[in-house]
Structures are given as C-alpha cells and as structure tokens.
Amino acid sequence: MQKKVCCIFNYPPHYRKSIYELMDKELGCDFYFGKNVPGTLKAMDVSSLNGFRKKFRNIVVKKRIIWQTGVLKLLFKNYKNYILTVDTACLSSWIFIYTAKLLGKNVFFWTHGCNGKESSLHRIKNKLYFGPSKGLLLYGEYAKSILMEIGYKPEKLYVIANSLDYENQLKIRKSLSKNETYKKYFKNDFPVLLFIGRLEKKKKLSMILEVMKVLGEENLNVNCIYIGEGNEKDILVNKAKKDGLEQYSWFYGACYDEYEVGNLIYNADICLSPGNVGLTAIHSLSFGTPVITHSNFSNQMPEYESITKGVSGAFFEENNLESLKNSIKDWLKKHPTKNNELVDNCFQIIDEKYNPYYQLKVLKKAIFNEE
C-alpha cells in the first residue's frame, strides 16, 4: 500500500505538536525531521507520532540550511506526495524538487512564500524553485495576494495559517476567570499590558517601556508583564530601573505550563508586540486578549492577519511611539474593561482558522482535492 504523504521537515518544533499528530492520525504521514536548525526552538517529542521514521542532519552555513543529508533517497521510496519546509538556500531541495518532477511525484512547499520586498532576482529564483511544485502551503493571505500579482496561479496557492495546542487551550479556556494576580503583584489597579515570546531585539520591546513612560506622563499609568526569556532581558530590566518603571514591570520568565500562561494572558488587558507579532498573536487571542502591533505588513509575520482592527486588536504606525501611544489610549478608552463580547471576538478567529482542524482541511484539499 502506498503511503499518502512523506513529510520532510527542517525540525519538529514543539508548537506544531497538535497539527503533526493530527496529520499522523488522519493522513497516514511518514515524518522525517532535521536534528538541528539555527535558533532556539523547543523540539517536540517525536515518539508521539506513529509515522515518525528518522531524523537527518541539516548542514547549516551562515544560519541557512544548505543541505539535508539522506533525503534524496526518499524520492525512490513508495511515496506519491511530499511536503517540504526548506527554502531556496537548500541545494539538496533544488535537486529534490526537479527529480520529483521527472519521476511524476508531487511536492508541496510549506512556506512563507514572499513578503513583497524581494528583488527581481530573488523573485526569479523563487519562481524557478517553486515552479515544479504541485502547490504552496502559505501562512497568510498577504503572501498569496503578492504571489498572484506576480503571476502565480491561484489554484496552486493554499493558505494553511498556523496553530498552537488548540485542544488543550480549549479545555483551559473553560476554566479561565478573572482574578487578582496582577493586583496582588503590582499593588495597583492599572491596566495590564502583556508580551509573550522570546525577548529579542527584533521584537522592539524597549518601545513598551518607552510608551509606558509617555503614558504615565499623561496620567495613564499601566503595568506590563513579559513572559519569556531572551538576550534582551537584562537590557530591558536595566531600562525599566533607569526609567523608574521597575514597580510596573514584571519579568516573569519563560513558562511552559499552558494553564498558568492562559490565566496570565486572560487577565491582561492588551497584548503588545511593537515588532513583528508572529505566534504571540495566536497565543494571546487563544486566551481572549486583544493584540496591538504595527501596520507595516511587509515587515510583519503572517499571524498579524489573525487580528481584526477594532474588534480583536489594533495597529499602529511602525516605529512611531506617538502612534503606539494613541493606539493604546484609544483602545483603553473604548474598552475600559475587557467584557465577554471582546473575549469572544478574540476566540472567534482562532476557532475559525488558526487551529489544526482548519489546517488539516487545507492539506486535504491541496493534496487530495477533498473539500
């Protein structure tokens, strides 16, 4: 019997555990993962996948994967459909995609696609790379629209979105309630801003402290909790002390207890992500808290699309402190308390699109033309 899908993925990130387990169950996938990638992503326990077959070594140069050892021989196994997650820097994938075409096999790329800032040369390279594939599984509608503008056929483009541990989060949602965690810690009743994710320079988290200071000068005091670790933590801690914001800043550290995280997010007023937002948006909306991030979508991660302006969050002009301040003030004026309607607005997009069941539907449609 021919296996339905062979998945050749750079790495098994922990946050994709739910979708991979659903693919394992529903699609009969075989999984091959790289042992190593640039960065600090937490890995999932692949033993939970019945279809896990092997880990291979990524050869990485200058933080880019240029070769995946041992994957080419998978072309000659009894598979018809393949899903890959590498980009154009990977030489082995160039050989893979063109050989698969010659063998009459289907390759799908699970990819960001493009962001609209690519040079003409980069676009040509992408077309040569993606051209022989059966389809592109894209994270967002923005990438799809750009690809269509530059000549890609819409029937080859599928928006698969992204997801976290949806089933577990649904269970946690039912137990969430308003509590006095922040009142006890900060010893005040000020609105609470929140950031969850890696504390990295590209997230522009110093802007949170800057806007807190400006808001305080305008008699709108706010607190902020930072959930996560990263190389910017000490810089942020020192800045909070220097700017007199230490008593309003809670550097919580990393937390992998989803129940604990859910309560912290649910009881905050706004999730603030001054840089690119990524999965921070999905995490926050999953537990009922609106998100504010910047509006330069060519510099954003695709998860910004989960935010509906005025309904489950807001956007400000990138790198503009005044615009960020006004977005926070306007939001808190319109939503002095976070009521059930607002919480439900946040849940809605997660339940409709940013969950593994939606992703499975997209995979079935793309690979097997199932509606």
PDB file of C-alpha atoms in Angstrom, residues 17 28 83 88 94 103 117 123 125 151 158 166 182-183 213 219-220 239 246 261 276 279 292 294 362 365:
ATOM      1  CA  LYS A  17       2.780  19.043  18.005  1.00  0.00           C
ATOM      2  CA  GLY A  28      -1.091   8.424   7.417  1.00  0.00           C
ATOM      3  CA  ILE A  83       5.733  18.171   1.855  1.00  0.00           C
ATOM      4  CA  THR A  88      15.912  28.347  -1.771  1.00  0.00           C
ATOM      5  CA  TRP A  94      16.611  22.023  -5.624  1.00  0.00           C
ATOM      6  CA  LEU A 103       9.556  10.934 -11.552  1.00  0.00           C
ATOM      7  CA  LYS A 117      10.125  43.216  -0.623  1.00  0.00           C
ATOM      8  CA  ARG A 123      11.613  36.585  -7.427  1.00  0.00           C
ATOM      9  CA  LYS A 125      14.913  32.399  -8.102  1.00  0.00           C
ATOM     10  CA  GLY A 151       1.971  35.602 -11.881  1.00  0.00           C
ATOM     11  CA  TYR A 158      -3.282  27.386  -0.284  1.00  0.00           C
ATOM     12  CA  TYR A 166      -5.656  24.116  20.300  1.00  0.00           C
ATOM     13  CA  TYR A 182      -1.911  41.431  38.780  1.00  0.00           C
ATOM     14  CA  LYS A 183      -3.446  43.482  41.563  1.00  0.00           C
ATOM     15  CA  LYS A 213       6.764  56.198  30.425  1.00  0.00           C
ATOM     16  CA  ASN A 219      -1.597  60.355  33.714  1.00  0.00           C
ATOM     17  CA  LEU A 220      -2.395  56.977  32.223  1.00  0.00           C
ATOM     18  CA  LYS A 239      15.953  50.157  31.253  1.00  0.00           C
ATOM     19  CA  GLU A 246      10.544  48.790  37.843  1.00  0.00           C
ATOM     20  CA  VAL A 261       0.059  31.076  30.761  1.00  0.00           C
ATOM     21  CA  ASN A 276       6.725  41.556  14.216  1.00  0.00           C
ATOM     22  CA  LEU A 279       2.655  33.371  17.177  1.00  0.00           C
ATOM     23  CA  ILE A 292      -1.769  45.656  19.225  1.00  0.00           C
ATOM     24  CA  HIS A 294       2.446  47.606  13.818  1.00  0.00           C
ATOM     25  CA  VAL A 362      -6.403  22.793   3.730  1.00  0.00           C
ATOM     26  CA  LYS A 365      -7.877  19.984  -0.295  1.00  0.00           C
TER      27      LYS A 365
END
